[in-house]
Amino acid sequence: FEKVFALLNNEEYLVKLRLYELYELFKDRYMYINQGCLVNIDKIDHFDASISGNLIVYLKSGYKDYVSRRQIKNVKERIGIKNEK
């Protein structure tokens, strides 16, 4: 199986739980941004849209990753952005 790492204060730690298990423990403060990444909502610095239309999340630590198309709606809901119709 794939290894799960946690990034804490710019240090990597091997976690013995699976990603979905971590999410169940911390879902009040964490959210999926893509299939392989959970982020702490309180540690988000900002979002940016790339030229190709992808949404990128930047954390206060300097870490950045892409928000998958599948997770964009969930991310917007969790941070309080409403879709206009």
N, CA, C and O atoms as CSV, one atom per row, in Angstrom:
chain,resi,resn,atom,element,x,y,z
A,1,PHE,N,N,0.836,-1.188,0.000
A,1,PHE,CA,C,0.000,0.000,0.000
A,1,PHE,C,C,0.876,1.246,0.000
A,1,PHE,O,O,2.068,1.187,0.302
A,2,GLU,N,N,0.262,2.372,-0.344
A,2,GLU,CA,C,1.012,3.622,-0.421
A,2,GLU,C,C,1.245,4.194,0.967
A,2,GLU,O,O,0.401,4.075,1.855
A,3,LYS,N,N,2.395,4.814,1.136
A,3,LYS,CA,C,2.727,5.423,2.419
A,3,LYS,C,C,2.044,6.782,2.533
A,3,LYS,O,O,1.849,7.475,1.535
A,4,VAL,N,N,1.688,7.149,3.741
A,4,VAL,CA,C,1.056,8.436,4.008
A,4,VAL,C,C,2.026,9.262,4.840
A,4,VAL,O,O,2.526,8.811,5.870
A,5,PHE,N,N,2.280,10.478,4.377
A,5,PHE,CA,C,3.167,11.387,5.083
A,5,PHE,C,C,2.396,12.610,5.543
A,5,PHE,O,O,1.486,13.078,4.859
A,6,ALA,N,N,2.765,13.120,6.702
A,6,ALA,CA,C,2.193,14.363,7.214
A,6,ALA,C,C,3.302,15.399,7.214
A,6,ALA,O,O,4.429,15.115,7.618
A,7,LEU,N,N,2.980,16.591,6.764
A,7,LEU,CA,C,3.922,17.694,6.769
A,7,LEU,C,C,3.533,18.612,7.920
A,7,LEU,O,O,2.458,19.211,7.910
A,8,LEU,N,N,4.413,18.719,8.913
A,8,LEU,CA,C,4.140,19.499,10.107
A,8,LEU,C,C,5.352,20.362,10.402
A,8,LEU,O,O,6.448,19.856,10.642
A,9,ASN,N,N,5.142,21.683,10.381
A,9,ASN,CA,C,6.241,22.627,10.602
A,9,ASN,C,C,7.428,22.338,9.683
A,9,ASN,O,O,8.581,22.331,10.114
A,10,ASN,N,N,7.119,22.100,8.416
A,10,ASN,CA,C,8.101,21.821,7.367
A,10,ASN,C,C,8.911,20.554,7.609
A,10,ASN,O,O,9.987,20.397,7.031
A,11,GLU,N,N,8.422,19.651,8.445
A,11,GLU,CA,C,9.047,18.353,8.681
A,11,GLU,C,C,8.077,17.270,8.206
A,11,GLU,O,O,6.871,17.371,8.432
A,12,GLU,N,N,8.606,16.235,7.548
A,12,GLU,CA,C,7.780,15.138,7.068
A,12,GLU,C,C,7.780,14.002,8.078
A,12,GLU,O,O,8.821,13.637,8.624
A,13,TYR,N,N,6.585,13.444,8.320
A,13,TYR,CA,C,6.437,12.326,9.228
A,13,TYR,C,C,5.656,11.216,8.536
A,13,TYR,O,O,4.651,11.475,7.873
A,14,LEU,N,N,6.120,9.981,8.694
A,14,LEU,CA,C,5.402,8.832,8.173
A,14,LEU,C,C,4.259,8.522,9.131
A,14,LEU,O,O,4.468,8.376,10.335
A,15,VAL,N,N,3.053,8.422,8.588
A,15,VAL,CA,C,1.860,8.178,9.391
A,15,VAL,C,C,1.392,6.757,9.141
A,15,VAL,O,O,1.383,6.296,8.000
A,16,LYS,N,N,1.006,6.066,10.190
A,16,LYS,CA,C,0.592,4.668,10.047
A,16,LYS,C,C,-0.873,4.512,9.662
A,16,LYS,O,O,-1.325,3.398,9.398
A,17,LEU,N,N,-1.611,5.597,9.625
A,17,LEU,CA,C,-3.009,5.554,9.221
A,17,LEU,C,C,-3.136,5.840,7.734
A,17,LEU,O,O,-2.246,6.431,7.124
A,18,ARG,N,N,-4.235,5.420,7.171
A,18,ARG,CA,C,-4.531,5.760,5.778
A,18,ARG,C,C,-5.121,7.166,5.727
A,18,ARG,O,O,-5.576,7.700,6.739
A,19,LEU,N,N,-5.106,7.755,4.533
A,19,LEU,CA,C,-5.569,9.126,4.386
A,19,LEU,C,C,-7.036,9.281,4.794
A,19,LEU,O,O,-7.384,10.255,5.462
A,20,TYR,N,N,-7.891,8.351,4.411
A,20,TYR,CA,C,-9.307,8.458,4.774
A,20,TYR,C,C,-9.499,8.326,6.286
A,20,TYR,O,O,-10.438,8.899,6.839
A,21,GLU,N,N,-8.625,7.581,6.957
A,21,GLU,CA,C,-8.713,7.457,8.414
A,21,GLU,C,C,-8.333,8.775,9.094
A,21,GLU,O,O,-8.955,9.179,10.076
A,22,LEU,N,N,-7.310,9.433,8.561
A,22,LEU,CA,C,-6.927,10.752,9.078
A,22,LEU,C,C,-8.057,11.751,8.871
A,22,LEU,O,O,-8.354,12.560,9.750
A,23,TYR,N,N,-8.684,11.687,7.697
A,23,TYR,CA,C,-9.787,12.593,7.420
A,23,TYR,C,C,-10.927,12.390,8.415
A,23,TYR,O,O,-11.496,13.361,8.913
A,24,GLU,N,N,-11.261,11.143,8.704
A,24,GLU,CA,C,-12.337,10.870,9.659
A,24,GLU,C,C,-12.009,11.424,11.047
A,24,GLU,O,O,-12.904,11.880,11.759
A,25,LEU,N,N,-10.750,11.387,11.428
A,25,LEU,CA,C,-10.336,11.915,12.734
A,25,LEU,C,C,-10.362,13.438,12.792
A,25,LEU,O,O,-10.690,14.020,13.826
A,26,PHE,N,N,-10.017,14.082,11.678
A,26,PHE,CA,C,-9.806,15.536,11.681
A,26,PHE,C,C,-10.677,16.293,10.684
A,26,PHE,O,O,-10.319,17.401,10.283
A,27,LYS,N,N,-11.815,15.722,10.272
A,27,LYS,CA,C,-12.610,16.339,9.212
A,27,LYS,C,C,-13.193,17.699,9.582
A,27,LYS,O,O,-13.635,18.435,8.700
A,28,ASP,N,N,-13.201,18.045,10.860
A,28,ASP,CA,C,-13.684,19.372,11.244
A,28,ASP,C,C,-12.673,20.463,10.880
A,28,ASP,O,O,-13.058,21.620,10.711
A,29,ARG,N,N,-11.394,20.118,10.757
A,29,ARG,CA,C,-10.359,21.112,10.454
A,29,ARG,C,C,-9.645,20.879,9.128
A,29,ARG,O,O,-8.957,21.772,8.633
A,30,TYR,N,N,-9.798,19.700,8.553
A,30,TYR,CA,C,-9.085,19.350,7.323
A,30,TYR,C,C,-10.063,19.085,6.194
A,30,TYR,O,O,-11.221,18.739,6.426
A,31,MET,N,N,-9.578,19.254,4.957
A,31,MET,CA,C,-10.395,18.928,3.790
A,31,MET,C,C,-9.496,18.366,2.699
A,31,MET,O,O,-8.307,18.676,2.618
A,32,TYR,N,N,-10.098,17.534,1.868
A,32,TYR,CA,C,-9.390,17.023,0.693
A,32,TYR,C,C,-9.293,18.141,-0.332
A,32,TYR,O,O,-10.259,18.865,-0.568
A,33,ILE,N,N,-8.118,18.275,-0.939
A,33,ILE,CA,C,-8.008,19.159,-2.100
A,33,ILE,C,C,-7.798,18.348,-3.368
A,33,ILE,O,O,-8.059,18.828,-4.472
A,34,ASN,N,N,-7.330,17.131,-3.209
A,34,ASN,CA,C,-7.229,16.182,-4.308
A,34,ASN,C,C,-7.188,14.789,-3.701
A,34,ASN,O,O,-7.245,14.648,-2.479
A,35,GLN,N,N,-7.090,13.774,-4.519
A,35,GLN,CA,C,-7.199,12.395,-4.044
A,35,GLN,C,C,-6.103,12.039,-3.039
A,35,GLN,O,O,-6.312,11.178,-2.184
A,36,GLY,N,N,-4.964,12.673,-3.125
A,36,GLY,CA,C,-3.838,12.303,-2.268
A,36,GLY,C,C,-3.428,13.333,-1.260
A,36,GLY,O,O,-2.349,13.221,-0.679
A,37,CYS,N,N,-4.267,14.361,-1.019
A,37,CYS,CA,C,-3.822,15.437,-0.138
A,37,CYS,C,C,-4.961,16.014,0.702
A,37,CYS,O,O,-6.008,16.405,0.185
A,38,LEU,N,N,-4.723,16.052,2.004
A,38,LEU,CA,C,-5.598,16.744,2.950
A,38,LEU,C,C,-4.865,18.004,3.402
A,38,LEU,O,O,-3.647,17.979,3.583
A,39,VAL,N,N,-5.588,19.098,3.584
A,39,VAL,CA,C,-4.963,20.312,4.105
A,39,VAL,C,C,-5.747,20.829,5.304
A,39,VAL,O,O,-6.964,20.672,5.394
A,40,ASN,N,N,-5.018,21.445,6.212
A,40,ASN,CA,C,-5.617,22.096,7.364
A,40,ASN,C,C,-6.195,23.421,6.887
A,40,ASN,O,O,-5.468,24.266,6.364
A,41,ILE,N,N,-7.488,23.603,7.064
A,41,ILE,CA,C,-8.162,24.803,6.582
A,41,ILE,C,C,-7.561,26.067,7.195
A,41,ILE,O,O,-7.481,27.100,6.531
A,42,ASP,N,N,-7.139,25.990,8.452
A,42,ASP,CA,C,-6.565,27.150,9.134
A,42,ASP,C,C,-5.195,27.537,8.597
A,42,ASP,O,O,-4.727,28.647,8.850
A,43,LYS,N,N,-4.545,26.642,7.862
A,43,LYS,CA,C,-3.196,26.897,7.351
A,43,LYS,C,C,-3.192,27.379,5.905
A,43,LYS,O,O,-2.127,27.585,5.324
A,44,ILE,N,N,-4.381,27.562,5.318
A,44,ILE,CA,C,-4.453,28.052,3.938
A,44,ILE,C,C,-4.122,29.537,3.909
A,44,ILE,O,O,-4.698,30.329,4.654
A,45,ASP,N,N,-3.191,29.901,3.043
A,45,ASP,CA,C,-2.833,31.312,2.869
A,45,ASP,C,C,-3.710,31.935,1.789
A,45,ASP,O,O,-4.368,32.950,2.021
A,46,HIS,N,N,-3.714,31.322,0.608
A,46,HIS,CA,C,-4.542,31.838,-0.480
A,46,HIS,C,C,-4.680,30.808,-1.593
A,46,HIS,O,O,-4.014,29.773,-1.597
A,47,PHE,N,N,-5.556,31.121,-2.527
A,47,PHE,CA,C,-5.763,30.303,-3.715
A,47,PHE,C,C,-5.359,31.132,-4.922
A,47,PHE,O,O,-5.372,32.363,-4.885
A,48,ASP,N,N,-5.003,30.442,-5.985
A,48,ASP,CA,C,-4.649,31.121,-7.230
A,48,ASP,C,C,-5.114,30.243,-8.382
A,48,ASP,O,O,-5.060,29.016,-8.301
A,49,ALA,N,N,-5.563,30.869,-9.438
A,49,ALA,CA,C,-5.962,30.131,-10.640
A,49,ALA,C,C,-4.801,30.160,-11.618
A,49,ALA,O,O,-4.251,31.221,-11.913
A,50,SER,N,N,-4.432,28.992,-12.118
A,50,SER,CA,C,-3.343,28.928,-13.086
A,50,SER,C,C,-3.869,29.303,-14.469
A,50,SER,O,O,-5.078,29.412,-14.677
A,51,ILE,N,N,-2.965,29.493,-15.389
A,51,ILE,CA,C,-3.329,29.859,-16.757
A,51,ILE,C,C,-4.189,28.764,-17.395
A,51,ILE,O,O,-5.082,29.050,-18.192
A,52,SER,N,N,-3.908,27.517,-17.036
A,52,SER,CA,C,-4.664,26.400,-17.611
A,52,SER,C,C,-6.029,26.218,-16.958
A,52,SER,O,O,-6.784,25.330,-17.351
A,53,GLY,N,N,-6.358,27.047,-15.965
A,53,GLY,CA,C,-7.669,26.981,-15.333
A,53,GLY,C,C,-7.704,26.166,-14.057
A,53,GLY,O,O,-8.756,26.051,-13.429
A,54,ASN,N,N,-6.580,25.600,-13.661
A,54,ASN,CA,C,-6.526,24.834,-12.416
A,54,ASN,C,C,-6.471,25.767,-11.219
A,54,ASN,O,O,-5.936,26.873,-11.300
A,55,LEU,N,N,-7.029,25.310,-10.112
A,55,LEU,CA,C,-6.991,26.061,-8.866
A,55,LEU,C,C,-5.840,25.529,-8.023
A,55,LEU,O,O,-5.709,24.320,-7.830
A,56,ILE,N,N,-5.014,26.428,-7.529
A,56,ILE,CA,C,-3.864,26.057,-6.712
A,56,ILE,C,C,-4.073,26.613,-5.316
A,56,ILE,O,O,-4.453,27.772,-5.154
A,57,VAL,N,N,-3.824,25.780,-4.299
A,57,VAL,CA,C,-3.910,26.234,-2.921
A,57,VAL,C,C,-2.487,26.441,-2.402
A,57,VAL,O,O,-1.607,25.604,-2.604
A,58,TYR,N,N,-2.283,27.573,-1.732
A,58,TYR,CA,C,-1.001,27.895,-1.112
A,58,TYR,C,C,-1.198,27.894,0.399
A,58,TYR,O,O,-2.095,28.558,0.919
A,59,LEU,N,N,-0.359,27.151,1.093
A,59,LEU,CA,C,-0.430,27.127,2.546
A,59,LEU,C,C,0.555,28.126,3.137
A,59,LEU,O,O,1.500,28.542,2.466
A,60,LYS,N,N,0.340,28.503,4.369
A,60,LYS,CA,C,1.209,29.475,5.044
A,60,LYS,C,C,2.639,28.985,5.147
A,60,LYS,O,O,3.560,29.794,5.266
A,61,SER,N,N,2.845,27.677,5.104
A,61,SER,CA,C,4.190,27.093,5.181
A,61,SER,C,C,4.967,27.246,3.883
A,61,SER,O,O,6.177,27.021,3.853
A,62,GLY,N,N,4.275,27.629,2.801
A,62,GLY,CA,C,4.907,27.725,1.498
A,62,GLY,C,C,4.566,26.554,0.588
A,62,GLY,O,O,4.837,26.601,-0.611
A,63,TYR,N,N,3.973,25.506,1.148
A,63,TYR,CA,C,3.565,24.344,0.355
A,63,TYR,C,C,2.430,24.744,-0.579
A,63,TYR,O,O,1.562,25.536,-0.212
A,64,LYS,N,N,2.445,24.192,-1.785
A,64,LYS,CA,C,1.342,24.443,-2.720
A,64,LYS,C,C,0.997,23.149,-3.427
A,64,LYS,O,O,1.848,22.282,-3.630
A,65,ASP,N,N,-0.267,23.036,-3.798
A,65,ASP,CA,C,-0.736,21.853,-4.510
A,65,ASP,C,C,-1.990,22.232,-5.293
A,65,ASP,O,O,-2.626,23.252,-5.028
A,66,TYR,N,N,-2.327,21.389,-6.260
A,66,TYR,CA,C,-3.504,21.642,-7.084
A,66,TYR,C,C,-4.759,21.106,-6.413
A,66,TYR,O,O,-4.732,20.078,-5.737
A,67,VAL,N,N,-5.857,21.821,-6.611
A,67,VAL,CA,C,-7.171,21.340,-6.209
A,67,VAL,C,C,-7.739,20.603,-7.415
A,67,VAL,O,O,-7.834,21.169,-8.504
A,68,SER,N,N,-8.115,19.344,-7.224
A,68,SER,CA,C,-8.654,18.580,-8.345
A,68,SER,C,C,-10.024,19.123,-8.736
A,68,SER,O,O,-10.723,19.725,-7.921
A,69,ARG,N,N,-10.390,18.904,-9.977
A,69,ARG,CA,C,-11.705,19.348,-10.444
A,69,ARG,C,C,-12.811,18.722,-9.612
A,69,ARG,O,O,-13.836,19.355,-9.358
A,70,ARG,N,N,-12.611,17.502,-9.194
A,70,ARG,CA,C,-13.600,16.784,-8.391
A,70,ARG,C,C,-13.808,17.445,-7.025
A,70,ARG,O,O,-14.901,17.364,-6.466
A,71,GLN,N,N,-12.784,18.094,-6.485
A,71,GLN,CA,C,-12.858,18.671,-5.142
A,71,GLN,C,C,-13.173,20.164,-5.118
A,71,GLN,O,O,-13.398,20.715,-4.040
A,72,ILE,N,N,-13.196,20.830,-6.258
A,72,ILE,CA,C,-13.381,22.290,-6.278
A,72,ILE,C,C,-14.669,22.711,-5.577
A,72,ILE,O,O,-14.654,23.647,-4.779
A,73,LYS,N,N,-15.774,22.042,-5.859
A,73,LYS,CA,C,-17.051,22.403,-5.227
A,73,LYS,C,C,-16.961,22.251,-3.709
A,73,LYS,O,O,-17.400,23.137,-2.975
A,74,ASN,N,N,-16.401,21.144,-3.233
A,74,ASN,CA,C,-16.262,20.919,-1.789
A,74,ASN,C,C,-15.366,21.963,-1.132
A,74,ASN,O,O,-15.667,22.447,-0.042
A,75,VAL,N,N,-14.269,22.307,-1.794
A,75,VAL,CA,C,-13.349,23.313,-1.258
A,75,VAL,C,C,-14.057,24.651,-1.132
A,75,VAL,O,O,-13.954,25.315,-0.100
A,76,LYS,N,N,-14.772,25.053,-2.172
A,76,LYS,CA,C,-15.498,26.329,-2.136
A,76,LYS,C,C,-16.517,26.357,-1.010
A,76,LYS,O,O,-16.655,27.367,-0.320
A,77,GLU,N,N,-17.236,25.249,-0.821
A,77,GLU,CA,C,-18.219,25.189,0.265
A,77,GLU,C,C,-17.558,25.304,1.633
A,77,GLU,O,O,-18.063,26.003,2.512
A,78,ARG,N,N,-16.436,24.625,1.816
A,78,ARG,CA,C,-15.765,24.628,3.118
A,78,ARG,C,C,-15.192,25.990,3.475
A,78,ARG,O,O,-15.142,26.355,4.649
A,79,ILE,N,N,-14.754,26.754,2.458
A,79,ILE,CA,C,-14.179,28.072,2.772
A,79,ILE,C,C,-15.202,29.194,2.630
A,79,ILE,O,O,-14.876,30.364,2.826
A,80,GLY,N,N,-16.445,28.834,2.286
A,80,GLY,CA,C,-17.518,29.814,2.296
A,80,GLY,C,C,-17.742,30.568,1.011
A,80,GLY,O,O,-18.304,31.663,1.038
A,81,ILE,N,N,-17.326,30.026,-0.111
A,81,ILE,CA,C,-17.590,30.667,-1.404
A,81,ILE,C,C,-18.823,30.019,-2.010
A,81,ILE,O,O,-18.884,28.797,-2.151
A,82,LYS,N,N,-19.796,30.831,-2.366
A,82,LYS,CA,C,-21.023,30.313,-2.966
A,82,LYS,C,C,-20.953,30.479,-4.478
A,82,LYS,O,O,-20.473,31.490,-4.990
A,83,ASN,N,N,-21.445,29.462,-5.177
A,83,ASN,CA,C,-21.492,29.536,-6.642
A,83,ASN,C,C,-22.657,30.407,-7.071
A,83,ASN,O,O,-23.769,30.256,-6.565
A,84,GLU,N,N,-22.411,31.309,-7.991
A,84,GLU,CA,C,-23.461,32.169,-8.555
A,84,GLU,C,C,-24.014,31.491,-9.783
A,84,GLU,O,O,-23.266,30.914,-10.572
A,85,LYS,N,N,-25.323,31.557,-9.950
A,85,LYS,CA,C,-25.932,30.953,-11.144
A,85,LYS,C,C,-26.411,32.001,-12.091
A,85,LYS,O,O,-26.950,31.677,-13.149
